[in-house]
Coordinates of C-alpha atoms in Angstrom, one line a residue:
M238 CA 0.0 0.0 0.0
V239 CA 2.7 2.5 1.0
G240 CA 4.8 1.6 -2.0
G241 CA 1.8 2.1 -4.3
V242 CA 1.2 5.6 -2.9
V243 CA 4.9 6.5 -3.5
V244 CA 4.8 5.3 -7.1
A245 CA 1.5 7.0 -7.8
L246 CA 2.8 10.3 -6.4
G247 CA 5.9 9.9 -8.5
L248 CA 3.7 9.6 -11.6
L249 CA 1.7 12.6 -10.6
V250 CA 4.8 14.7 -10.0
G251 CA 6.2 13.9 -13.4
A252 CA 2.8 14.5 -15.1
T253 CA 2.3 17.9 -13.5
W254 CA 5.9 19.2 -13.4
Q255 CA 5.6 21.3 -16.5
K256 CA 2.4 23.0 -15.2
I257 CA 3.9 24.2 -11.9
P258 CA 4.8 27.7 -13.2
D259 CA 1.1 28.2 -14.1
Y260 CA -0.3 26.4 -11.1
P261 CA 2.2 26.9 -8.2
M262 CA 0.1 24.8 -5.8
L263 CA 1.1 21.7 -7.8
A264 CA 4.6 22.1 -6.2
S265 CA 3.0 20.6 -3.1
L266 CA 2.9 17.3 -5.0
V267 CA 6.7 17.2 -4.9
L268 CA 6.6 17.7 -1.1
M269 CA 4.0 14.9 -0.8
F270 CA 6.0 12.6 -2.9
A271 CA 9.2 13.1 -0.8
I272 CA 7.2 12.6 2.4
A273 CA 5.7 9.4 1.0
W274 CA 9.1 8.2 0.0
A275 CA 10.6 8.9 3.4
S276 CA 7.7 7.1 5.1
A277 CA 8.2 4.1 2.8
T278 CA 11.9 3.9 3.8
I279 CA 10.8 3.4 7.4
L280 CA 7.5 1.4 7.0
I281 CA 8.5 -1.1 4.3
V282 CA 10.3 -3.9 6.1
N283 CA 11.4 -5.9 3.1
S284 CA 14.6 -4.4 1.8
V285 CA 14.1 -5.6 -1.8
L286 CA 10.7 -4.1 -1.9
R287 CA 12.0 -0.9 -0.3
Y288 CA 14.6 -0.4 -3.0
G289 CA 12.2 -1.5 -5.7
V290 CA 9.7 1.1 -4.7
S291 CA 12.4 3.8 -4.8
I292 CA 13.5 2.7 -8.3
A293 CA 10.0 2.4 -9.6
S294 CA 8.9 5.8 -8.2
I295 CA 11.8 7.6 -10.0
A296 CA 11.2 5.5 -13.1
V297 CA 7.5 6.5 -13.5
L298 CA 8.4 10.1 -12.7
V299 CA 10.9 10.1 -15.6
I300 CA 8.4 8.2 -17.9
S301 CA 5.7 10.8 -17.2
L302 CA 8.0 13.6 -18.1
K303 CA 8.7 14.2 -21.8
I304 CA 11.0 11.3 -22.6
E305 CA 14.1 12.2 -24.5
Y306 CA 17.8 11.4 -24.2
W307 CA 18.8 13.8 -21.4
T308 CA 15.7 13.1 -19.3
F309 CA 16.6 9.4 -19.6
I310 CA 20.2 10.1 -18.5
G311 CA 18.9 12.2 -15.6
G312 CA 16.6 9.4 -14.6
I313 CA 19.5 7.0 -14.4
V314 CA 21.6 9.4 -12.3
G315 CA 18.5 10.2 -10.2
V316 CA 17.8 6.5 -9.5
A317 CA 21.5 6.0 -8.4
V318 CA 21.3 9.0 -6.1
A319 CA 17.9 7.9 -4.7
M320 CA 19.5 4.5 -3.9
L321 CA 22.2 6.3 -2.0
A322 CA 19.6 8.2 -0.1
L323 CA 17.8 5.0 0.8
W324 CA 21.1 3.4 1.9
S325 CA 21.8 6.4 4.1
V326 CA 18.4 6.0 5.8
D327 CA 18.9 2.3 6.3
R328 CA 22.3 2.8 7.8
Q329 CA 21.1 5.5 10.2
Y330 CA 18.0 3.5 11.1
R331 CA 20.1 0.5 12.1
A332 CA 22.5 2.7 14.1
V333 CA 20.0 4.4 16.5
C334 CA 18.5 3.0 19.7
A335 CA 15.9 5.8 20.1
F336 CA 14.2 6.8 16.8
S337 CA 14.8 10.4 15.7
F338 CA 13.3 11.6 12.4
R339 CA 16.1 14.1 11.9
F340 CA 18.9 11.7 12.7
V341 CA 17.4 8.7 10.7
L342 CA 15.9 10.6 7.7
G343 CA 17.8 13.9 7.6
G344 CA 20.7 12.9 5.4
G345 CA 18.6 10.7 3.2
L346 CA 16.0 13.4 2.6
R347 CA 18.7 15.8 1.5
I348 CA 20.1 13.2 -0.9
F349 CA 16.6 12.3 -2.2
L350 CA 15.7 15.9 -2.9
T351 CA 19.1 16.2 -4.7
A352 CA 18.0 13.2 -6.8
L353 CA 14.8 14.9 -7.8
A354 CA 16.7 18.1 -8.6
I355 CA 19.0 16.2 -10.9
V356 CA 16.2 14.5 -12.8
F357 CA 14.4 17.8 -13.3
S358 CA 17.6 19.7 -14.3
F359 CA 18.5 17.1 -16.9
S360 CA 14.9 17.2 -18.2
Y361 CA 15.1 21.0 -18.4
Y362 CA 18.4 20.8 -20.2
G363 CA 16.9 18.4 -22.7
T364 CA 14.0 20.8 -23.3
I365 CA 16.2 23.9 -24.0
A366 CA 19.0 22.1 -25.8
E367 CA 16.7 20.8 -28.6
R368 CA 15.6 24.3 -29.7
P369 CA 17.4 27.4 -30.9
V370 CA 18.7 29.5 -28.1
D371 CA 17.2 33.0 -27.9
A372 CA 16.2 35.4 -25.3
S373 CA 13.0 33.5 -24.5
T374 CA 15.3 30.6 -23.4
V375 CA 17.0 32.7 -20.8
L376 CA 13.8 34.5 -19.8
P377 CA 10.8 32.2 -20.3
R378 CA 7.5 34.0 -20.7
N379 CA 5.8 32.2 -17.7
I380 CA 8.8 33.1 -15.4
F381 CA 8.6 36.7 -16.6
D382 CA 4.8 36.8 -15.9
I383 CA 5.5 35.5 -12.4
A384 CA 8.1 38.2 -11.8
L385 CA 5.8 40.8 -13.3
R386 CA 3.0 39.8 -10.8
A387 CA 5.5 40.1 -8.0
A388 CA 6.7 43.5 -9.2
D389 CA 3.2 45.0 -9.6
G390 CA 3.5 47.2 -6.6
V391 CA 6.9 48.6 -7.6
L392 CA 5.8 49.2 -11.2
Q393 CA 2.6 51.0 -10.1
K394 CA 4.8 53.6 -8.3
Q395 CA 6.5 54.3 -11.6
L396 CA 3.5 53.8 -13.8
P397 CA 0.3 54.7 -11.8
G398 CA -2.6 52.4 -12.6
F399 CA -0.3 49.8 -14.1
H400 CA -1.7 46.3 -14.4
R401 CA -0.1 43.6 -16.6
E402 CA -3.4 42.7 -18.2
N403 CA -4.1 46.3 -19.3
T404 CA -3.5 47.3 -22.9
V405 CA -0.7 49.7 -23.8
D406 CA -3.2 52.5 -24.4
D407 CA -4.9 51.8 -21.0
T408 CA -1.6 52.1 -19.3
L409 CA -0.5 55.2 -21.1
A410 CA -3.9 56.9 -20.6
G411 CA -3.8 56.1 -16.9
L412 CA -0.3 57.6 -16.7
I413 CA -1.2 60.7 -18.5
R414 CA -4.4 61.3 -16.5
Q415 CA -2.4 60.8 -13.3
Q416 CA 0.2 63.4 -14.4
L417 CA -2.5 65.9 -15.3
A418 CA -4.3 65.4 -12.0
Q419 CA -1.0 66.1 -10.2
N420 CA -0.5 69.3 -12.2
P421 CA -1.3 72.3 -9.9
N422 CA -2.1 74.5 -12.9
I423 CA -5.0 72.2 -13.9
A424 CA -8.2 72.3 -12.0
P425 CA -9.4 68.8 -10.9
N426 CA -12.7 69.1 -12.8
S427 CA -10.7 70.0 -15.9
V428 CA -8.8 66.7 -16.0
P429 CA -10.1 64.7 -19.0
S430 CA -11.5 61.2 -18.6
L431 CA -9.5 58.1 -19.6
E432 CA -11.7 57.5 -22.6
T433 CA -11.1 61.1 -23.9
I434 CA -7.3 60.6 -23.4
K435 CA -7.4 57.2 -25.2
M436 CA -9.2 58.8 -28.2
E437 CA -6.3 61.2 -28.6
L438 CA -3.5 58.7 -27.9
P439 CA -2.9 57.3 -31.5
A440 CA -1.4 60.6 -32.6
Q441 CA 0.9 60.9 -29.6
R442 CA 1.6 57.3 -28.7
K443 CA 5.0 57.0 -30.3
E444 CA 6.3 60.1 -28.7
I445 CA 5.0 59.2 -25.3
I446 CA 6.6 55.7 -25.5
K447 CA 9.9 57.2 -26.5
N448 CA 9.8 59.5 -23.5
L449 CA 8.9 56.6 -21.2
N450 CA 11.8 54.6 -22.6
R451 CA 14.2 57.4 -22.0
D452 CA 12.9 58.3 -18.5
L453 CA 12.4 54.8 -17.1
G454 CA 15.1 52.9 -19.0
L455 CA 12.5 50.8 -20.9
S456 CA 12.7 49.4 -24.4
I457 CA 9.1 49.3 -25.5
D458 CA 8.6 49.4 -29.2
P459 CA 7.3 52.9 -30.1
D460 CA 5.4 51.4 -33.0
T461 CA 3.5 49.0 -30.9
S462 CA -0.3 48.9 -31.3
G463 CA -2.3 50.3 -28.4
D464 CA -4.3 47.1 -28.2
E465 CA -1.3 45.0 -27.1
R466 CA -1.1 43.9 -23.5
I467 CA 1.4 45.9 -21.5
G468 CA 2.8 42.7 -20.1
A469 CA 3.5 41.4 -23.6
A470 CA 5.0 44.7 -24.6
L471 CA 7.4 44.7 -21.6
Y472 CA 8.3 41.0 -22.2
E473 CA 9.2 41.9 -25.8
A474 CA 11.2 44.9 -24.7
S475 CA 13.1 42.7 -22.1
T476 CA 14.0 40.0 -24.7
K477 CA 15.2 42.7 -27.1
T478 CA 17.5 44.1 -24.4
I479 CA 18.9 40.6 -23.6
E480 CA 19.6 39.4 -27.1
P481 CA 22.7 41.5 -28.0
Y482 CA 24.4 40.2 -24.8
L483 CA 23.3 36.6 -25.4
E484 CA 24.7 36.0 -28.9
P485 CA 28.4 35.4 -28.1
Y486 CA 27.5 32.7 -25.5
V487 CA 24.8 30.8 -27.3
A488 CA 26.6 27.4 -27.0
L489 CA 27.0 27.8 -23.2
V490 CA 23.5 29.0 -22.5
P491 CA 21.8 25.6 -22.1
W492 CA 24.4 24.3 -19.7
V493 CA 24.4 27.6 -17.7
M494 CA 20.6 27.5 -17.5
A495 CA 20.5 23.9 -16.5
I496 CA 23.1 24.4 -13.7
S497 CA 21.3 27.5 -12.5
F498 CA 18.1 25.6 -12.5
F499 CA 19.6 22.8 -10.4
L500 CA 21.0 25.4 -7.9
A501 CA 17.6 27.0 -7.7
L502 CA 16.0 23.7 -7.0
K503 CA 18.6 22.9 -4.4
T504 CA 17.8 26.2 -2.7
I505 CA 14.1 25.5 -2.7
S506 CA 14.8 22.0 -1.4
V507 CA 16.1 23.5 1.9
V508 CA 12.5 24.8 2.6
Y509 CA 11.1 21.4 1.6
Y510 CA 13.6 19.6 3.9
Y511 CA 12.6 21.5 7.0
L512 CA 8.9 21.2 6.1
M513 CA 9.3 17.5 5.9
L514 CA 11.0 17.3 9.3
L515 CA 8.0 19.1 10.7
L516 CA 5.3 17.1 8.8
L517 CA 6.7 13.6 9.1
P518 CA 6.4 13.4 12.9
A519 CA 2.9 14.7 12.6
L520 CA 2.0 12.2 9.9
F521 CA 3.4 9.3 11.9
W522 CA 1.5 10.5 15.0
I523 CA -1.7 10.6 13.0
L524 CA -1.1 7.1 11.7
Q525 CA -0.4 5.8 15.2
Q526 CA -3.6 7.4 16.5
A527 CA -5.6 5.9 13.6
G528 CA -4.2 2.4 14.5
I529 CA -2.5 2.1 11.1
I530 CA 1.0 1.8 12.5
E531 CA 2.4 1.1 15.9
K532 CA 5.7 2.0 17.6
K533 CA 7.5 -1.0 19.1
I534 CA 10.6 -1.5 21.2
V535 CA 12.7 -4.3 19.7
S536 CA 16.0 -5.8 20.7
A537 CA 18.9 -5.4 18.3
E538 CA 22.4 -6.8 17.9
K539 CA 25.3 -4.5 17.3
E540 CA 29.1 -4.7 17.2
A541 CA 31.0 -3.3 20.2
F542 CA 34.6 -3.3 21.4
E543 CA 35.6 -4.1 25.0
L544 CA 38.7 -5.1 26.9
V545 CA 39.5 -8.8 27.2
K546 CA 39.1 -10.0 30.7

């Protein structure tokens, strides 16, 4: 039963991995998968089955990702590292007299999370290596959108009324109206409405955008249509800024991106690690209270040195 849960979660993680940027809550599946794996290392008594579940869970994860050469290589490395994680847990479990989640599972959890980071990083490399390298490789649109959402507050200070879903004309009209409202020489009741400003924008849009680019260090295309989303316009401007610096290093970009991705995952895994150390004791307590598992005191043999009498 425990093994089936681990394998099923591995399948779910692989199937939903690509959707996490759009649906961040799906990242919790990775946490659940790691918790299930850690639980299985303790609860599955048969060592062959225990190792088999670890191998199968990584294997189905890899299969549910987009299968290609680098994902396959990452899967092999990931399985090897996951086996090392399981060996670490086994060794610590045999060494303790009083069970401690941190002592028994701590090292293994770190290694297992590293195994997952390796699999995902190889898969990511395979994805970007098979297509031409351009600015969108370095700055994917979904990542840019996440950053733009996070920066809404800062951008609104520079561009009053800014919202990433607004059109270019909506944003410009809001900015112009804000500036007019702040002008002490213009009476508040004389400030034109947004609709009035938008009607007059086509004739002045190019000049306004040029001034914005100069004042705010942006690279928005002055010839952009007013109906384009401001988020799309900013993304296009950002990629145009990146491209001249990218060209000399095209061959290195996939490797640099994959390594950076791995390091980012390792950083995130620190949060997962401590969450797991908090959640695992709670999970085992619930399982105990539900009568699903029990805690026993068993005798164990161990090697020791003593003086010959």
